[in-house]
Tab-separated table of C-alpha atoms and ligand atoms in Angstrom:
chain	number	residue	atom	x	y	z
P	1	MET	CA	45.940	0.970	151.680
P	2	GLU	CA	48.823	3.099	150.427
P	3	ASP	CA	48.409	4.852	147.085
P	4	GLU	CA	50.271	3.345	144.163
P	5	VAL	CA	51.780	6.133	142.091
P	6	ILE	CA	53.802	5.422	138.945
P	7	LEU	CA	55.187	8.027	136.562
P	8	LEU	CA	55.962	7.045	132.979
P	9	ASN	CA	58.626	9.539	132.092
P	10	PHE	CA	61.699	10.482	130.121
P	11	TRP	CA	64.480	12.259	132.003
P	12	LEU	CA	64.908	15.115	129.505
P	13	SER	CA	61.232	15.989	129.229
P	14	PRO	CA	60.224	19.375	130.698
P	15	TYR	CA	56.667	18.004	130.868
P	16	GLY	CA	57.835	15.073	132.986
P	17	MET	CA	59.847	17.401	135.231
P	18	ARG	CA	56.678	19.393	135.918
P	19	VAL	CA	54.902	16.321	137.239
P	20	ARG	CA	57.887	15.301	139.354
P	21	ILE	CA	58.077	18.772	140.945
P	22	ALA	CA	54.356	18.684	141.803
P	23	LEU	CA	54.714	15.222	143.384
P	24	GLU	CA	57.795	16.320	145.339
P	25	GLU	CA	56.061	19.494	146.545
P	26	LYS	CA	53.309	17.318	147.956
P	27	GLY	CA	55.724	14.769	149.392
P	28	ILE	CA	54.171	11.888	147.420
P	29	LYS	CA	56.160	8.672	147.056
P	30	TYR	CA	56.177	7.471	143.463
P	31	GLU	CA	57.990	5.161	141.112
P	32	ASN	CA	59.631	6.833	138.111
P	33	ARG	CA	59.782	4.599	135.022
P	34	GLU	CA	61.862	5.759	132.086
P	35	GLU	CA	60.479	5.177	128.591
P	36	ASP	CA	62.462	4.452	125.462
P	37	PHE	CA	60.731	6.318	122.626
P	38	SER	CA	62.120	3.952	120.011
P	39	ASN	CA	60.505	1.057	121.843
P	40	LYS	CA	57.573	2.344	123.901
P	41	SER	CA	56.360	0.057	126.665
P	42	SER	CA	53.016	-1.680	126.281
P	43	LEU	CA	52.024	0.032	129.536
P	44	LEU	CA	52.528	3.482	127.943
P	45	LEU	CA	50.535	2.506	124.837
P	46	GLN	CA	47.788	1.135	127.034
P	47	MET	CA	47.718	4.105	129.438
P	48	ASN	CA	47.975	6.876	126.828
P	49	PRO	CA	46.517	5.326	123.672
P	50	ILE	CA	45.535	8.733	122.254
P	51	HIS	CA	48.896	10.528	122.243
P	52	LYS	CA	51.299	7.699	123.223
P	53	LYS	CA	53.396	10.313	125.022
P	54	ILE	CA	54.916	10.745	128.434
P	55	PRO	CA	54.375	11.921	131.126
P	56	VAL	CA	51.612	9.610	132.293
P	57	LEU	CA	50.802	9.444	135.962
P	58	ILE	CA	49.227	6.152	136.987
P	59	HIS	CA	47.388	6.555	140.271
P	60	ASN	CA	46.079	3.266	141.683
P	61	GLY	CA	45.949	1.842	138.155
P	62	LYS	CA	44.248	4.845	136.534
P	63	PRO	CA	46.115	7.012	134.003
P	64	ILE	CA	46.231	10.812	133.939
P	65	CYS	CA	47.765	12.341	130.797
P	66	GLU	CA	48.920	15.845	129.818
P	67	SER	CA	51.282	17.493	132.279
P	68	LEU	CA	49.156	20.548	133.182
P	69	VAL	CA	46.057	18.385	133.688
P	70	THR	CA	48.189	16.096	135.841
P	71	ILE	CA	49.483	18.922	138.040
P	72	GLU	CA	45.900	20.047	138.652
P	73	TYR	CA	44.941	16.462	139.498
P	74	ILE	CA	47.835	16.146	141.957
P	75	ASP	CA	46.873	19.470	143.540
P	76	GLU	CA	43.262	18.358	143.993
P	77	VAL	CA	43.926	14.842	145.254
P	78	TRP	CA	46.750	15.702	147.653
P	79	ASN	CA	45.350	18.978	148.901
P	80	HIS	CA	46.719	18.641	152.454
P	81	GLN	CA	49.877	20.670	151.731
P	82	SER	CA	51.599	23.061	149.299
P	83	PRO	CA	48.611	24.293	147.253
P	84	LEU	CA	49.733	24.924	143.679
P	85	LEU	CA	46.655	26.692	142.311
P	86	PRO	CA	45.200	29.711	144.128
P	87	SER	CA	41.851	29.239	145.883
P	88	ASP	CA	40.401	32.453	144.421
P	89	PRO	CA	38.629	31.638	141.091
P	90	TYR	CA	39.917	34.745	139.323
P	91	GLN	CA	43.514	34.133	140.427
P	92	ARG	CA	43.107	30.509	139.404
P	93	SER	CA	41.960	31.546	135.932
P	94	GLN	CA	45.032	33.775	135.611
P	95	ALA	CA	47.388	30.972	136.624
P	96	ARG	CA	45.778	28.739	133.984
P	97	PHE	CA	46.060	31.519	131.400
P	98	TRP	CA	49.814	31.877	131.926
P	99	ALA	CA	50.430	28.131	132.070
P	100	ASN	CA	48.606	27.885	128.737
P	101	TYR	CA	50.756	30.735	127.379
P	102	ILE	CA	53.882	28.814	128.389
P	103	ASP	CA	52.559	25.696	126.658
P	104	THR	CA	51.480	27.378	123.459
P	105	LYS	CA	54.165	30.063	123.069
P	106	VAL	CA	57.261	29.273	125.084
P	107	ILE	CA	57.902	25.578	125.412
P	108	HIS	CA	57.838	24.666	121.701
P	109	TYR	CA	60.414	27.318	120.800
P	110	HIS	CA	62.512	26.202	123.716
P	111	GLU	CA	62.431	22.580	122.620
P	112	PHE	CA	63.303	23.626	119.088
P	113	VAL	CA	66.268	25.690	120.250
P	114	ILE	CA	67.568	22.904	122.491
P	115	MET	CA	67.040	20.057	120.046
P	116	LYS	CA	68.082	21.685	116.789
P	117	THR	CA	71.749	21.043	116.408
P	118	GLU	CA	72.136	23.019	113.200
P	119	GLU	CA	72.823	26.731	113.713
P	120	GLY	CA	71.277	29.125	111.221
P	121	GLU	CA	68.419	31.452	110.397
P	122	GLU	CA	65.694	29.129	111.601
P	123	LYS	CA	67.303	28.587	114.991
P	124	GLU	CA	68.076	32.297	115.393
P	125	ALA	CA	64.433	33.166	114.644
P	126	ALA	CA	63.244	30.649	117.254
P	127	LYS	CA	65.657	32.092	119.850
P	128	LYS	CA	64.401	35.601	119.136
P	129	GLU	CA	60.785	34.510	119.484
P	130	LEU	CA	61.546	32.665	122.720
P	131	LEU	CA	63.326	35.674	124.212
P	132	GLU	CA	60.353	37.929	123.385
P	133	HIS	CA	57.984	35.590	125.210
P	134	LEU	CA	60.354	35.390	128.169
P	135	LYS	CA	60.442	39.197	128.291
P	136	LEU	CA	56.684	39.208	128.745
P	137	LEU	CA	56.963	36.666	131.537
P	138	GLU	CA	59.766	38.720	133.096
P	139	GLU	CA	57.369	41.685	133.202
P	140	GLN	CA	54.629	39.534	134.723
P	141	LEU	CA	56.916	38.372	137.496
P	142	ARG	CA	58.104	41.870	138.436
P	143	ASP	CA	59.457	41.741	141.996
P	144	LYS	CA	57.379	38.792	143.185
P	145	PRO	CA	59.450	35.876	144.509
P	146	PHE	CA	57.353	33.393	142.496
P	147	PHE	CA	54.671	33.625	139.823
P	148	GLY	CA	52.461	32.049	142.471
P	149	GLY	CA	53.245	34.906	144.918
P	150	ASP	CA	55.193	34.012	148.047
P	151	ASN	CA	55.279	30.308	147.236
P	152	LEU	CA	55.945	28.081	144.271
P	153	GLY	CA	52.703	27.606	142.306
P	154	PHE	CA	51.188	26.252	139.087
P	155	VAL	CA	52.904	28.713	136.707
P	156	ASP	CA	56.281	28.235	138.396
P	157	VAL	CA	56.003	24.467	138.035
P	158	ALA	CA	54.981	24.854	134.380
P	159	LEU	CA	57.924	27.110	133.499
P	160	VAL	CA	60.904	26.170	135.646
P	161	PRO	CA	61.881	22.927	133.810
P	162	LEU	CA	63.047	25.109	130.913
P	163	PHE	CA	65.737	26.427	133.214
P	164	CYS	CA	67.286	23.132	134.285
P	165	TRP	CA	70.137	23.963	131.900
P	166	LEU	CA	71.122	27.036	133.884
P	167	TYR	CA	72.687	24.719	136.401
P	168	THR	CA	75.345	23.487	134.111
P	169	ASN	CA	75.659	26.215	131.488
P	170	ALA	CA	76.024	23.219	129.234
P	171	LEU	CA	73.291	24.112	126.813
P	172	SER	CA	71.246	26.944	125.524
P	173	GLY	CA	70.398	28.356	128.954
P	174	THR	CA	73.431	30.466	128.208
P	175	PHE	CA	71.751	32.460	125.442
P	176	ILE	CA	69.585	34.194	128.050
P	177	ASP	CA	71.461	37.333	129.026
P	178	GLU	CA	71.364	37.693	132.833
P	179	ASN	CA	71.376	41.501	132.575
P	180	GLN	CA	68.328	41.611	130.363
P	181	TYR	CA	66.358	39.067	132.339
P	182	PRO	CA	67.273	39.774	135.973
P	183	ASN	CA	63.873	38.834	137.424
P	184	ILE	CA	63.543	35.556	135.578
P	185	ILE	CA	67.127	34.519	136.297
P	186	ALA	CA	66.792	35.331	140.017
P	187	TRP	CA	63.452	33.525	140.027
P	188	ALA	CA	64.934	30.418	138.350
P	189	LYS	CA	67.714	30.296	140.962
P	190	ARG	CA	65.139	30.757	143.739
P	191	CYS	CA	63.161	27.824	142.322
P	192	THR	CA	66.163	25.551	141.909
P	193	ASP	CA	67.151	26.231	145.523
P	194	LYS	CA	64.032	24.304	146.425
P	195	GLU	CA	64.592	20.594	146.903
P	196	SER	CA	61.368	19.698	145.097
P	197	VAL	CA	62.764	21.373	141.966
P	198	SER	CA	66.436	20.370	142.094
P	199	LYS	CA	65.490	16.735	142.832
P	200	SER	CA	63.275	16.677	139.761
P	201	PHE	CA	65.935	17.953	137.374
P	202	PRO	CA	68.279	15.573	135.589
P	203	ASP	CA	71.643	15.400	137.275
P	204	GLU	CA	74.424	17.625	136.028
P	205	ASN	CA	76.569	14.868	134.508
P	206	THR	CA	73.674	13.479	132.499
P	207	ILE	CA	73.005	16.932	131.034
P	208	LYS	CA	76.692	17.449	130.276
P	209	ARG	CA	76.910	14.066	128.549
P	210	PHE	CA	73.828	14.926	126.516
P	211	ALA	CA	75.297	18.340	125.581
P	212	GLU	CA	78.524	16.670	124.482
P	213	GLU	CA	76.611	14.224	122.274
P	214	ARG	CA	74.787	17.168	120.681
P	215	ARG	CA	78.098	18.926	120.107
P	216	LEU	CA	79.539	15.873	118.340
P	217	LEU	CA	76.378	15.563	116.256
P	218	ARG	CA	76.730	19.214	115.232
P	219	GLN	CA	80.317	18.642	114.158
P	220	GLY	CA	79.210	15.715	112.021
P	221	GLU	CA	76.563	17.751	110.164
U	1	GS8	C1	53.323	17.025	125.815
U	1	GS8	C2	54.012	15.701	126.119
U	1	GS8	C3	55.164	15.422	125.151
U	1	GS8	O1	55.399	16.126	124.156
U	1	GS8	C4	52.095	17.343	128.023
U	1	GS8	O2	52.233	16.328	128.727
U	1	GS8	O3	52.008	18.480	128.522
U	1	GS8	N1	51.305	18.339	125.973
U	1	GS8	C5	51.978	17.167	126.500
U	1	GS8	N2	55.915	14.342	125.441
U	1	GS8	C6	57.011	13.944	124.598
U	1	GS8	C7	58.306	13.998	125.404
U	1	GS8	S1	58.812	15.600	125.810
U	1	GS8	O4	59.272	16.214	124.424
U	1	GS8	C8	56.857	12.475	124.160
U	1	GS8	O5	56.357	11.646	124.897
U	1	GS8	N3	57.315	12.173	122.954
U	1	GS8	C9	57.310	10.842	122.450
U	1	GS8	C10	56.865	10.768	121.029
U	1	GS8	O6	56.462	11.798	120.477
U	1	GS8	O7	56.929	9.673	120.480
């Protein structure tokens, strides 16, 4: 019997993009279902009663919640191709360390910078903080093609959704100075050249429309 794989998602969510990239890397067929946060589906409430958040992967009726946990699950279940975590326990611990760093230090500031329409001290402070964390990641990457080494891995999948804006220059991707972050920028382009990544990003027009709505909101403030 073929696996039934459903992803409860929201197109703008970097967490959802992570899960999509992992599924694409493994070549898994899945159904993407968009959630409306103002009217969450009963399936979402039933499958993630604790947090009531997306992404939720439903594999043959069973839910897996939390994006990093889900990527590990995908890597373990579909282990026939494109390993995402290293097989060496020490290397694996390091990949988990950096993915956790991205979750606890980078992604919240990023979300704040993207979502906050109002310019000002608070937003500037968040940008500064975000850029400092990215600098550290830039140093970690050095001249490796991917955080995972020669191939896209766990840390790459965790981080790259934050760069979906680079495509369009429509949003705050632009505040990252290419000259100061050459490794990260080259890495992000290398990642987005991969079909598994570009397919999992929202399409350019949707991002542009979203950016325009934010711009109008800002003008109204
Ligand atoms: C975060 C999921 C999350 O914040 C993970 O999966 O890694 N740690 C979790 N999901 C958000 C959408 S992305 O901003 C969400 O579902 N929000 C709906 C809500 O808060 O009502």
